[in-house]
Short mmCIF file of C-alpha atoms in Angstrom, two decimals:
data_model
loop_
_atom_site.label_atom_id
_atom_site.label_comp_id
_atom_site.label_asym_id
_atom_site.label_seq_id
_atom_site.Cartn_x
_atom_site.Cartn_y
_atom_site.Cartn_z
CA UNK P 1 35.19 -34.95 -151.76
CA UNK P 2 35.83 -35.54 -155.46
CA UNK P 3 38.05 -32.44 -155.56
CA UNK P 4 40.38 -33.63 -152.78
CA UNK P 5 43.88 -34.65 -153.93
CA UNK P 6 44.38 -38.39 -153.91
CA UNK P 7 47.32 -37.99 -151.47
CA UNK P 8 45.02 -36.29 -148.94
CA UNK P 9 42.48 -39.10 -149.23
CA UNK P 10 45.24 -41.63 -148.60
CA UNK P 11 46.28 -39.75 -145.47
CA UNK P 12 42.66 -39.71 -144.25
CA UNK P 13 42.32 -43.45 -144.77
CA UNK P 14 45.56 -44.06 -142.87
CA UNK P 15 43.92 -42.62 -139.74
CA UNK P 16 41.14 -45.23 -139.75
CA UNK P 17 41.72 -47.63 -136.86
CA UNK P 18 40.57 -50.80 -138.62
CA UNK P 19 41.46 -52.27 -142.01
CA UNK P 20 37.79 -53.24 -142.35
CA UNK P 21 36.85 -49.55 -142.49
CA UNK P 22 39.54 -48.92 -145.10
CA UNK P 23 38.10 -51.73 -147.22
CA UNK P 24 34.62 -50.19 -147.02
CA UNK P 25 35.93 -46.70 -147.84
CA UNK P 26 37.89 -47.97 -150.84
CA UNK P 27 34.62 -49.02 -152.45
CA UNK P 28 33.34 -45.44 -152.66
CA UNK P 29 34.83 -44.68 -156.07
CA UNK P 30 37.85 -45.25 -158.29
CA UNK P 31 39.69 -42.27 -156.77
CA UNK P 32 39.41 -43.72 -153.28
CA UNK P 33 40.62 -47.10 -154.53
CA UNK P 34 43.62 -45.34 -156.06
CA UNK P 35 44.30 -43.60 -152.73
CA UNK P 36 44.20 -46.95 -150.92
CA UNK P 37 46.54 -48.53 -153.42
CA UNK P 38 49.17 -45.80 -153.76
CA UNK P 39 48.96 -43.55 -150.70
CA UNK P 40 47.84 -45.75 -147.79
CA UNK P 41 50.74 -46.19 -145.36
CA UNK P 42 49.07 -47.84 -142.35
CA UNK P 43 46.85 -50.92 -141.93
CA UNK P 44 45.52 -52.62 -138.79
CA UNK P 45 43.83 -56.03 -138.79
CA UNK P 46 42.08 -57.39 -135.70
CA UNK P 47 39.94 -60.51 -135.69
CA UNK P 48 37.45 -58.75 -133.40
CA UNK P 49 36.62 -56.34 -136.24
CA UNK P 50 35.30 -59.12 -138.46
CA UNK P 51 32.19 -61.30 -138.12
CA UNK P 52 32.71 -64.22 -135.77
CA UNK P 53 31.35 -66.68 -138.31
CA UNK P 54 34.24 -65.95 -140.69
CA UNK P 55 36.45 -68.97 -141.15
CA UNK P 56 40.21 -68.90 -140.79
CA UNK P 57 40.60 -69.35 -144.53
CA UNK P 58 38.28 -66.40 -145.23
CA UNK P 59 40.30 -64.18 -142.88
CA UNK P 60 43.52 -65.18 -144.63
CA UNK P 61 42.05 -64.26 -148.02
CA UNK P 62 40.69 -60.88 -146.83
CA UNK P 63 44.01 -59.87 -145.25
CA UNK P 64 46.01 -61.06 -148.26
CA UNK P 65 43.86 -59.21 -150.79
CA UNK P 66 43.87 -56.00 -148.73
CA UNK P 67 47.65 -55.95 -148.21
CA UNK P 68 48.37 -56.78 -151.85
CA UNK P 69 46.25 -53.82 -152.98
CA UNK P 70 48.62 -51.39 -151.23
CA UNK P 71 51.96 -49.94 -152.27
CA UNK P 72 54.54 -48.61 -149.82
CA UNK P 73 52.91 -49.83 -146.58
CA UNK P 74 54.89 -48.54 -143.58
CA UNK P 75 52.87 -49.61 -140.51
CA UNK P 76 51.23 -53.03 -140.26
CA UNK P 77 49.37 -54.44 -137.27
CA UNK P 78 47.88 -57.95 -137.36
CA UNK P 79 46.26 -59.35 -134.20
CA UNK P 80 44.30 -62.59 -134.57
CA UNK P 81 42.79 -64.37 -131.55
CA UNK P 82 43.73 -67.91 -130.54
CA UNK P 83 40.69 -69.51 -132.21
CA UNK P 84 42.35 -69.04 -135.61
CA UNK P 85 45.56 -70.78 -136.68
CA UNK P 86 46.82 -69.53 -140.04
CA UNK P 87 48.89 -71.35 -142.60
CA UNK P 88 52.49 -70.19 -142.78
CA UNK P 89 52.40 -69.48 -146.54
CA UNK P 90 50.07 -66.42 -146.58
CA UNK P 91 51.78 -64.89 -143.54
CA UNK P 92 55.18 -65.21 -145.21
CA UNK P 93 53.69 -63.64 -148.34
CA UNK P 94 52.47 -60.60 -146.33
CA UNK P 95 55.88 -60.06 -144.77
CA UNK P 96 57.82 -60.53 -147.99
CA UNK P 97 55.50 -58.13 -149.87
CA UNK P 98 55.81 -55.32 -147.30
CA UNK P 99 59.30 -55.73 -145.84
CA UNK P 100 61.05 -53.28 -148.19
CA UNK P 101 58.98 -50.32 -146.90
CA UNK P 102 57.74 -51.50 -143.50
CA UNK P 103 58.77 -49.32 -140.52
CA UNK P 104 56.51 -50.76 -137.80
CA UNK P 105 55.18 -54.30 -137.33
CA UNK P 106 52.83 -55.45 -134.56
CA UNK P 107 52.29 -59.18 -134.96
CA UNK P 108 50.13 -61.66 -133.04
CA UNK P 109 49.29 -64.55 -135.34
CA UNK P 110 49.45 -68.26 -134.55
CA UNK P 111 50.69 -70.24 -137.54
CA UNK P 112 51.39 -73.85 -138.41
CA UNK P 113 54.30 -74.24 -138.82
CA UNK P 114 55.82 -71.34 -136.87
CA UNK P 115 57.01 -68.39 -138.97
CA UNK P 116 60.48 -67.01 -138.24
CA UNK P 117 59.70 -63.29 -138.14
CA UNK P 118 63.34 -62.34 -137.65
CA UNK P 119 64.36 -64.10 -140.83
CA UNK P 120 61.69 -62.35 -142.90
CA UNK P 121 62.16 -58.85 -141.47
CA UNK P 122 65.89 -58.72 -140.76
CA UNK P 123 68.24 -56.39 -142.64
CA UNK P 124 65.35 -54.11 -143.55
CA UNK P 125 64.10 -50.65 -142.47
CA UNK P 126 62.00 -51.88 -139.54
CA UNK P 127 62.10 -49.46 -136.57
CA UNK P 128 59.38 -50.89 -134.29
CA UNK P 129 58.78 -54.62 -133.75
CA UNK P 130 56.03 -55.90 -131.43
CA UNK P 131 55.72 -59.69 -131.22
CA UNK P 132 53.00 -61.50 -129.27
CA UNK P 133 52.53 -65.27 -128.77
CA UNK P 134 55.50 -66.28 -130.86
CA UNK P 135 58.50 -68.57 -130.65
CA UNK P 136 62.00 -67.34 -131.50
CA UNK P 137 64.79 -69.84 -132.08
CA UNK P 138 68.25 -69.85 -133.63
CA UNK P 139 69.07 -66.14 -133.75
CA UNK P 140 72.02 -65.41 -136.06
CA UNK P 141 73.14 -61.79 -135.55
CA UNK P 142 75.42 -61.86 -138.57
CA UNK P 143 72.45 -62.60 -140.82
CA UNK P 144 69.34 -61.40 -138.96
CA UNK P 145 70.54 -57.89 -138.19
CA UNK P 146 68.09 -55.05 -137.44
CA UNK P 147 70.14 -51.99 -138.26
CA UNK P 148 67.23 -49.54 -137.87
CA UNK P 149 65.24 -51.11 -135.01
CA UNK P 150 64.65 -48.71 -132.09
CA UNK P 151 61.81 -50.41 -130.19
CA UNK P 152 61.42 -54.13 -129.49
CA UNK P 153 58.50 -55.63 -127.54
CA UNK P 154 58.21 -59.35 -126.80
CA UNK P 155 54.98 -60.50 -125.14
CA UNK P 156 54.16 -64.15 -124.42
CA UNK P 157 57.22 -65.12 -126.44
CA UNK P 158 59.32 -68.25 -125.99
CA UNK P 159 63.05 -67.64 -126.44
CA UNK P 160 66.30 -68.86 -124.94
CA UNK P 161 68.46 -66.55 -122.83
CA UNK P 162 71.25 -66.81 -125.43
CA UNK P 163 68.95 -65.96 -128.35
CA UNK P 164 67.57 -62.96 -126.48
CA UNK P 165 71.06 -61.69 -125.78
CA UNK P 166 72.02 -62.16 -129.45
CA UNK P 167 68.82 -60.46 -130.61
CA UNK P 168 69.46 -57.35 -128.52
CA UNK P 169 73.06 -57.28 -129.74
CA UNK P 170 71.76 -57.43 -133.33
CA UNK P 171 69.95 -54.11 -132.81
CA UNK P 172 72.69 -51.43 -132.74
CA UNK P 173 70.15 -48.57 -132.44
CA UNK P 174 67.70 -50.08 -129.96
CA UNK P 175 66.35 -47.60 -127.39
CA UNK P 176 63.31 -49.35 -125.88
CA UNK P 177 62.97 -53.00 -124.83
CA UNK P 178 59.80 -54.51 -123.32
CA UNK P 179 59.74 -58.10 -122.06
CA UNK P 180 56.28 -59.17 -120.90
CA UNK P 181 55.47 -62.73 -119.78
CA UNK P 182 58.62 -64.02 -121.40
CA UNK P 183 59.27 -67.76 -121.37
CA UNK P 184 63.03 -68.14 -121.25
CA UNK P 185 64.04 -71.59 -122.42
CA UNK P 186 67.13 -72.90 -120.64
CA UNK P 187 68.60 -76.16 -119.40
CA UNK P 188 70.42 -74.42 -116.54
CA UNK P 189 68.50 -74.59 -113.22
CA UNK P 190 69.99 -71.17 -112.35
CA UNK P 191 68.94 -69.34 -115.51
CA UNK P 192 70.69 -66.05 -116.23
CA UNK P 193 69.65 -63.37 -118.71
CA UNK P 194 72.55 -61.15 -119.78
CA UNK P 195 71.81 -58.17 -122.03
CA UNK P 196 74.35 -55.74 -123.43
CA UNK P 197 73.44 -52.57 -125.30
CA UNK P 198 75.08 -49.16 -125.40
CA UNK P 199 72.02 -47.44 -126.88
CA UNK P 200 69.21 -48.84 -124.71
CA UNK P 201 67.33 -46.11 -122.80
CA UNK P 202 64.25 -47.92 -121.48
CA UNK P 203 63.70 -51.45 -120.15
CA UNK P 204 60.38 -52.95 -119.02
CA UNK P 205 60.53 -56.49 -117.63
CA UNK P 206 57.46 -58.32 -116.32
CA UNK P 207 57.10 -61.99 -115.42
CA UNK P 208 60.38 -63.00 -117.01
CA UNK P 209 61.19 -66.60 -116.13
CA UNK P 210 64.83 -66.26 -115.03
CA UNK P 211 66.71 -66.23 -111.73
CA UNK P 212 69.34 -63.64 -112.59
CA UNK P 213 69.31 -60.53 -114.77
CA UNK P 214 72.55 -58.75 -115.65
CA UNK P 215 72.14 -55.61 -117.71
CA UNK P 216 75.14 -53.83 -119.21
CA UNK P 217 74.14 -50.50 -120.74
CA UNK P 218 75.64 -47.03 -120.63
CA UNK P 219 72.56 -44.94 -121.40
CA UNK P 220 69.64 -46.53 -119.53
CA UNK P 221 67.24 -43.86 -118.25
CA UNK P 222 64.06 -45.81 -117.43
CA UNK P 223 63.94 -49.14 -115.56
CA UNK P 224 60.58 -50.79 -114.85
CA UNK P 225 60.53 -54.17 -113.08
CA UNK P 226 57.25 -55.96 -112.41
CA UNK P 227 56.22 -59.39 -111.07
CA UNK P 228 59.73 -60.84 -110.81
CA UNK P 229 61.31 -63.32 -108.40
CA UNK P 230 65.07 -62.99 -108.72
CA UNK P 231 68.22 -64.05 -106.96
CA UNK P 232 70.18 -61.23 -108.59
CA UNK P 233 69.56 -58.04 -110.54
CA UNK P 234 72.64 -56.10 -111.57
CA UNK P 235 72.80 -52.92 -113.62
CA UNK P 236 76.20 -52.05 -115.05
CA UNK P 237 76.32 -48.56 -116.50
CA UNK P 238 77.41 -44.96 -116.15
CA UNK P 239 74.75 -43.72 -113.73
CA UNK P 240 72.32 -42.36 -116.32
CA UNK P 241 69.19 -43.84 -114.67
CA UNK P 242 66.41 -41.25 -114.19
CA UNK P 243 63.27 -43.28 -113.48
CA UNK P 244 63.12 -46.46 -111.39
CA UNK P 245 59.84 -48.34 -110.91
CA UNK P 246 59.58 -51.63 -109.03
CA UNK P 247 56.29 -53.44 -108.38
CA UNK P 248 55.68 -56.90 -106.94
CA UNK P 249 59.34 -57.88 -107.06
CA UNK P 250 61.31 -60.14 -104.76
CA UNK P 251 65.08 -60.10 -105.14
CA UNK P 252 67.87 -61.44 -102.98
CA UNK P 253 70.52 -59.01 -104.19
CA UNK P 254 70.03 -55.87 -106.27
CA UNK P 255 72.64 -53.45 -107.56
CA UNK P 256 71.77 -50.42 -109.71
CA UNK P 257 75.24 -48.91 -109.54
CA UNK P 258 76.88 -46.43 -107.22
CA UNK P 259 76.09 -43.30 -109.21
CA UNK P 260 72.46 -42.17 -108.83
CA UNK P 261 73.03 -38.46 -109.44
CA UNK P 262 70.55 -38.36 -112.34
CA UNK P 263 67.78 -40.27 -110.55
CA UNK P 264 64.59 -38.16 -110.57
CA UNK P 265 61.76 -40.61 -109.77
CA UNK P 266 61.63 -43.76 -107.63
CA UNK P 267 58.37 -45.73 -107.43
CA UNK P 268 58.53 -48.86 -105.28
CA UNK P 269 55.57 -51.02 -104.24
CA UNK P 270 55.21 -54.56 -102.88
CA UNK P 271 58.97 -54.97 -102.92
CA UNK P 272 61.09 -57.45 -101.00
CA UNK P 273 64.88 -57.19 -100.97
CA UNK P 274 67.32 -59.04 -98.73
CA UNK P 275 70.48 -57.03 -99.35
CA UNK P 276 71.36 -54.27 -99.58
CA UNK P 277 68.53 -52.27 -98.06
CA UNK P 278 66.51 -50.32 -100.59
CA UNK P 279 67.26 -46.91 -99.16
CA UNK P 280 71.03 -47.42 -99.32
CA UNK P 281 70.75 -47.79 -103.12
CA UNK P 282 69.07 -44.43 -103.67
CA UNK P 283 70.37 -42.39 -100.72
CA UNK P 284 72.78 -40.40 -102.92
CA UNK P 285 70.05 -39.32 -105.37
CA UNK P 286 70.12 -35.67 -104.31
CA UNK P 287 68.17 -34.62 -107.44
CA UNK P 288 65.20 -36.87 -106.67
CA UNK P 289 61.86 -35.17 -107.44
CA UNK P 290 59.41 -38.03 -106.86
CA UNK P 291 59.59 -40.80 -104.25
CA UNK P 292 56.99 -43.52 -103.71
CA UNK P 293 57.25 -46.30 -101.12
CA UNK P 294 53.99 -48.26 -101.17
CA UNK P 295 53.13 -51.38 -99.22
CA UNK P 296 56.42 -51.39 -97.33
CA UNK P 297 56.62 -53.38 -94.10
CA UNK P 298 59.24 -52.41 -91.52
CA UNK P 299 60.15 -55.12 -89.05
CA UNK P 300 62.56 -53.03 -86.99
CA UNK P 301 63.43 -49.40 -86.45
CA UNK P 302 66.71 -49.61 -88.40
CA UNK P 303 64.85 -50.22 -91.65
CA UNK P 304 62.42 -47.32 -91.40
CA UNK P 305 62.96 -44.53 -93.92
CA UNK P 306 61.73 -41.73 -91.68
CA UNK P 307 60.72 -38.22 -92.71
CA UNK P 308 63.96 -36.78 -91.34
CA UNK P 309 66.06 -39.06 -93.56
CA UNK P 310 63.93 -38.21 -96.59
CA UNK P 311 64.16 -34.46 -95.94
CA UNK P 312 67.95 -34.51 -95.58
CA UNK P 313 68.69 -36.89 -98.46
CA UNK P 314 66.27 -35.49 -101.03
CA UNK P 315 66.08 -31.69 -100.65
CA UNK P 316 64.49 -31.19 -104.10
CA UNK P 317 61.66 -33.69 -103.52
CA UNK P 318 58.28 -32.44 -104.78
CA UNK P 319 56.05 -35.53 -104.77
CA UNK P 320 56.15 -37.94 -101.82
CA UNK P 321 54.01 -41.09 -101.56
CA UNK P 322 54.20 -43.36 -98.53
CA UNK P 323 52.19 -46.36 -97.39
CA UNK P 324 53.59 -48.09 -94.35
CA UNK P 325 52.37 -50.74 -91.99
CA UNK P 326 53.07 -48.81 -88.80
CA UNK P 327 53.57 -51.20 -85.94
CA UNK P 328 53.15 -50.52 -82.25
CA UNK P 329 56.04 -48.53 -80.82
CA UNK P 330 57.53 -47.57 -84.19
CA UNK P 331 55.40 -44.54 -85.06
CA UNK P 332 57.75 -42.01 -83.48
CA UNK P 333 60.66 -43.32 -85.54
CA UNK P 334 58.93 -42.46 -88.81
CA UNK P 335 58.30 -38.90 -87.56
CA UNK P 336 61.58 -38.27 -85.77
CA UNK P 337 63.66 -35.16 -86.47
CA UNK P 338 62.57 -31.66 -87.40
CA UNK P 339 63.90 -31.02 -90.93
CA UNK P 340 61.06 -29.80 -93.16
CA UNK P 341 60.16 -31.17 -96.56
CA UNK P 342 60.11 -27.67 -97.99
CA UNK P 343 59.59 -28.47 -101.67
CA UNK P 344 56.96 -31.19 -101.27
CA UNK P 345 53.74 -29.93 -102.84
CA UNK P 346 52.01 -33.30 -103.34
CA UNK P 347 51.78 -35.79 -100.48
CA UNK P 348 50.16 -39.23 -100.84
CA UNK P 349 49.62 -41.36 -97.75
CA UNK P 350 47.93 -44.71 -97.35
CA UNK P 351 47.65 -47.84 -95.29
CA UNK P 352 47.67 -51.58 -95.80
CA UNK P 353 45.79 -52.31 -92.57
CA UNK P 354 44.26 -49.29 -90.87
CA UNK P 355 45.32 -48.71 -87.27
CA UNK P 356 45.14 -46.04 -84.60
CA UNK P 357 48.58 -44.81 -85.72
CA UNK P 358 47.40 -43.61 -89.13
CA UNK P 359 45.81 -40.34 -88.01
CA UNK P 360 48.78 -39.07 -85.96
CA UNK P 361 51.13 -40.11 -88.75
CA UNK P 362 49.19 -38.10 -91.35
CA UNK P 363 49.13 -35.00 -89.13
CA UNK P 364 52.84 -35.39 -88.45
CA UNK P 365 53.69 -35.68 -92.13
CA UNK P 366 51.59 -32.64 -93.07
CA UNK P 367 53.35 -30.57 -90.44
CA UNK P 368 56.66 -31.40 -92.16
CA UNK P 369 55.40 -30.04 -95.52
CA UNK P 370 54.95 -26.24 -95.17
CA UNK P 371 54.28 -25.73 -98.90
CA UNK P 372 51.85 -28.60 -99.36
CA UNK P 373 49.21 -28.02 -102.04
CA UNK P 374 47.66 -31.44 -102.50
CA UNK P 375 47.09 -34.31 -100.08
CA UNK P 376 46.01 -37.73 -101.33
CA UNK P 377 44.77 -40.38 -98.92
CA UNK P 378 44.46 -43.97 -100.15
CA UNK P 379 43.11 -46.92 -98.28
CA UNK P 380 40.65 -49.77 -98.03
CA UNK P 381 38.10 -50.15 -95.29
CA UNK P 382 36.74 -53.63 -94.78
CA UNK P 383 33.44 -54.43 -93.14
CA UNK P 384 33.51 -53.71 -89.41
CA UNK P 385 32.53 -56.75 -87.33
CA UNK P 386 33.97 -56.29 -83.83
CA UNK P 387 33.56 -53.37 -81.47
CA UNK P 388 37.25 -52.50 -81.87
CA UNK P 389 36.90 -52.36 -85.65
CA UNK P 390 33.82 -50.15 -85.38
CA UNK P 391 35.65 -47.85 -82.99
CA UNK P 392 38.54 -47.68 -85.46
CA UNK P 393 36.20 -46.56 -88.24
CA UNK P 394 34.60 -43.98 -85.99
CA UNK P 395 38.02 -42.60 -85.03
CA UNK P 396 38.98 -42.46 -88.68
CA UNK P 397 35.88 -40.39 -89.43
CA UNK P 398 36.73 -37.91 -86.68
CA UNK P 399 40.30 -37.71 -87.94
CA UNK P 400 39.19 -36.79 -91.48
CA UNK P 401 36.82 -34.12 -90.16
CA UNK P 402 39.58 -32.56 -88.04
CA UNK P 403 41.94 -32.72 -90.99
CA UNK P 404 39.53 -30.80 -93.19
CA UNK P 405 38.97 -28.15 -90.54
CA UNK P 406 42.62 -27.55 -89.76
CA UNK P 407 44.28 -27.64 -93.19
CA UNK P 408 41.97 -25.50 -95.29
CA UNK P 409 44.98 -24.25 -97.28
CA UNK P 410 45.50 -27.70 -98.77
CA UNK P 411 43.82 -27.88 -102.15
CA UNK P 412 43.22 -31.59 -102.47
CA UNK P 413 42.73 -34.63 -100.35
CA UNK P 414 42.19 -37.27 -102.98
CA UNK P 415 41.13 -40.83 -103.57
CA UNK P 416 39.98 -42.04 -106.94
CA UNK P 417 36.49 -43.12 -105.94
CA UNK P 418 34.73 -40.32 -104.09
CA UNK P 419 35.33 -36.62 -104.30
CA UNK P 420 34.17 -33.78 -102.08
CA UNK P 421 34.91 -30.10 -101.66
CA UNK P 422 35.05 -28.19 -98.40
CA UNK P 423 36.15 -24.62 -98.79
CA UNK P 424 39.49 -24.77 -100.61
CA UNK P 425 39.99 -28.43 -99.69
CA UNK P 426 39.08 -31.14 -102.17
CA UNK P 427 38.57 -34.45 -100.41
CA UNK P 428 38.24 -37.83 -102.06
CA UNK P 429 37.65 -40.87 -99.86
CA UNK P 430 36.62 -44.45 -100.46
CA UNK P 431 33.34 -46.28 -100.87
CA UNK P 432 33.11 -49.68 -99.31
CA UNK P 433 30.50 -52.39 -99.35
CA UNK P 434 28.98 -53.74 -96.19
CA UNK P 435 25.72 -54.47 -94.46
CA UNK P 436 23.67 -51.65 -92.96
CA UNK P 437 23.78 -52.87 -89.36
CA UNK P 438 27.59 -52.91 -89.10
CA UNK P 439 27.89 -49.31 -90.28
CA UNK P 440 25.09 -48.07 -88.04
CA UNK P 441 26.74 -49.82 -85.10
CA UNK P 442 30.03 -48.16 -85.99
CA UNK P 443 28.28 -44.81 -86.03
CA UNK P 444 26.49 -45.33 -82.74
CA UNK P 445 29.78 -46.26 -81.10
CA UNK P 446 31.00 -42.72 -81.79
CA UNK P 447 27.59 -41.03 -81.42
CA UNK P 448 27.54 -39.89 -85.07
CA UNK P 449 24.97 -40.18 -87.83
CA UNK P 450 25.38 -42.95 -90.36
CA UNK P 451 23.38 -42.85 -93.56
CA UNK P 452 23.42 -45.59 -96.22
CA UNK P 453 23.81 -44.55 -99.82
CA UNK P 454 20.38 -45.75 -100.89
CA UNK P 455 18.81 -43.67 -98.10
CA UNK P 456 20.74 -40.60 -99.27
CA UNK P 457 19.24 -41.09 -102.71
CA UNK P 458 15.78 -40.91 -101.17
CA UNK P 459 16.45 -37.32 -100.10
CA UNK P 460 16.67 -35.85 -103.57
CA UNK P 461 20.29 -36.80 -104.33
CA UNK P 462 21.07 -36.90 -108.06
CA UNK P 463 22.32 -40.36 -109.03
CA UNK P 464 24.14 -41.56 -112.11
CA UNK P 465 25.63 -44.77 -110.73
CA UNK P 466 27.75 -47.21 -112.69
CA UNK P 467 26.35 -50.60 -113.76
CA UNK P 468 28.29 -52.35 -111.01
CA UNK P 469 26.54 -50.25 -108.37
CA UNK P 470 23.11 -50.61 -109.96
CA UNK P 471 23.52 -54.38 -110.09
CA UNK P 472 24.30 -54.71 -106.37
CA UNK P 473 21.91 -57.03 -104.48
CA UNK P 474 19.19 -55.28 -102.43
CA UNK P 475 20.60 -56.58 -99.15
CA UNK P 476 23.97 -55.00 -99.80
CA UNK P 477 24.55 -51.25 -99.77
CA UNK P 478 27.46 -49.00 -100.62
CA UNK P 479 28.48 -46.65 -97.86
CA UNK P 480 30.88 -43.79 -97.60
CA UNK P 481 33.45 -44.18 -94.85
CA UNK P 482 32.75 -40.58 -93.96
CA UNK P 483 29.17 -41.23 -92.94
CA UNK P 484 29.25 -38.09 -90.79
CA UNK P 485 29.89 -35.93 -93.86
CA UNK P 486 27.19 -37.64 -95.88
CA UNK P 487 24.70 -36.64 -93.21
CA UNK P 488 26.07 -33.08 -93.08
CA UNK P 489 26.50 -32.11 -96.71
CA UNK P 490 24.28 -32.17 -99.79
CA UNK P 491 25.75 -34.57 -102.31
CA UNK P 492 25.44 -36.04 -105.76
CA UNK P 493 26.68 -39.19 -107.42
CA UNK P 494 28.10 -39.37 -110.90
CA UNK P 495 29.68 -42.04 -113.07
CA UNK P 496 33.41 -42.76 -112.71
CA UNK P 497 34.89 -45.88 -114.30
CA UNK P 498 33.53 -48.95 -112.47
CA UNK P 499 32.56 -47.27 -109.21
CA UNK P 500 30.23 -44.58 -108.03
CA UNK P 501 31.77 -41.21 -107.26
CA UNK P 502 30.31 -39.19 -104.43
CA UNK P 503 30.85 -35.45 -104.79
CA UNK P 504 30.13 -33.53 -101.62
CA UNK P 505 29.22 -30.04 -102.72
CA UNK P 506 31.26 -27.13 -101.38
CA UNK P 507 29.81 -25.28 -98.44
CA UNK P 508 31.24 -22.31 -96.51
CA UNK P 509 30.12 -23.79 -93.20
CA UNK P 510 29.26 -27.30 -92.02
CA UNK P 511 25.59 -28.19 -92.19
CA UNK P 512 23.84 -29.82 -89.24
CA UNK P 513 20.54 -31.60 -89.96
CA UNK P 514 17.56 -30.49 -87.89
CA UNK P 515 16.07 -32.85 -85.39
CA UNK P 516 12.55 -34.11 -85.93
CA UNK P 517 9.92 -34.03 -83.23
CA UNK P 518 10.37 -37.74 -82.68
CA UNK P 519 14.09 -37.20 -82.06
CA UNK P 520 15.21 -38.37 -85.48
CA UNK P 521 17.21 -36.39 -88.05
CA UNK P 522 15.70 -34.57 -91.01
CA UNK P 523 18.31 -35.00 -93.75
CA UNK P 524 16.54 -33.20 -96.59
CA UNK P 525 18.68 -30.43 -98.14
CA UNK P 526 16.22 -27.71 -97.13
CA UNK P 527 16.19 -28.77 -93.46
CA UNK P 528 19.64 -27.83 -92.20
CA UNK P 529 20.97 -25.62 -89.44
CA UNK P 530 23.96 -23.48 -90.48
CA UNK P 531 26.48 -23.61 -87.64
CA UNK P 532 30.24 -23.21 -87.77
CA UNK P 533 32.41 -25.95 -86.32
CA UNK P 534 34.69 -25.08 -83.44
#
């Protein structure tokens, strides 16, 4: 190590995630201290990296000493939790010391009094500014001008609508703007946020406390709206939008412009719009490659975006995701017409409340996709209590089995919790939690075999369950909705995030468990009859 150039050592230290580690490394020798002082360009401070018994004053001293030992710092990240409230003086000293060379600042520090970050960092070389839990007041674009800023992120920030508009206008090169849990201070009961930028390419807005958003930009390509309740959203531009994502948004009137020729991806979930209808806004997007309507409720047949309309309007569509609440008498409208979805290779289908219409709808949609390669089924099965609910679960099981038998050319049927393979079909379905009696009753209703997960483990199944599964109370078991397949295929369980993943091993033919002399089923892997399904 002693033969490494000091510049290389500085570059190595810059890749350490925590400033605490840099401080430890700098104590190795004089050469490493020199590297930290002259060639370290990135520092990250997080209160979680330091002992919890450190006082606020001690943290201030450590950060101050570390920053002042560097020269030419370009990236600075300081995130201190709410238990510490710093004095304004040391924070101002950090910013003044680094502002000549700083390119990126991520700042989440509570101070008393509040520090005006814009005043300290304006007119400098800053390109990325990420502010969290801060208050911005009195923006003066003529003085606080960010000539190099390309990315601005405001999270849990209090700012007036006028100051926000002035701040965006003071960034002539801004390309990305993220507004997350923004508290917009206004005296107007009908608060309006107006933003104008001719360079902005990406906007993310979540939980912004306004009633109206008017965005005037000529080059916007990505629009992501989340958790908003608006009277009006209006986009004024030149039709450059490529990606539109809307989640948990309610808006009375929405206008994204007449030109949608460049639109490639539309992802809409939990969305409520009064006028105009959602489809009318995107119907001219003939270059659309990805379309997702999730959690959409259709009250009448005129609102339904059926497969025929999708096939005709979006001939280049490759990825289609739909989750409808199909009501009685409306199923045939969603499947009307005969135009194929020729380019769709990935199809995702799901339900909000499972019904007898889901199976026929899935089969109908698959028939419209001759070049389908991957099918993803999402859904949630609640505990079955009534006979009708148990019959619904049993019918769903039969539907999945028929689906696997018929469409062996489809590579994947996917859900993030449980995976199985059958021939060339990969199937992933859901695990649900319920009591043993309800699932056995559901199985007996359809004359199939139900097997609880803990019983499957008793038959030599390999288990590597997550902590959440292991901690489940003894009276509560996890079951696979496809209880028929659990009884018919050898399986294993491995860790996947916070849930158990059930992988049904591939088998060329279905496996039928042998009957015991007492009439029961022998489910051990070495006691199976090999018989092909009809």
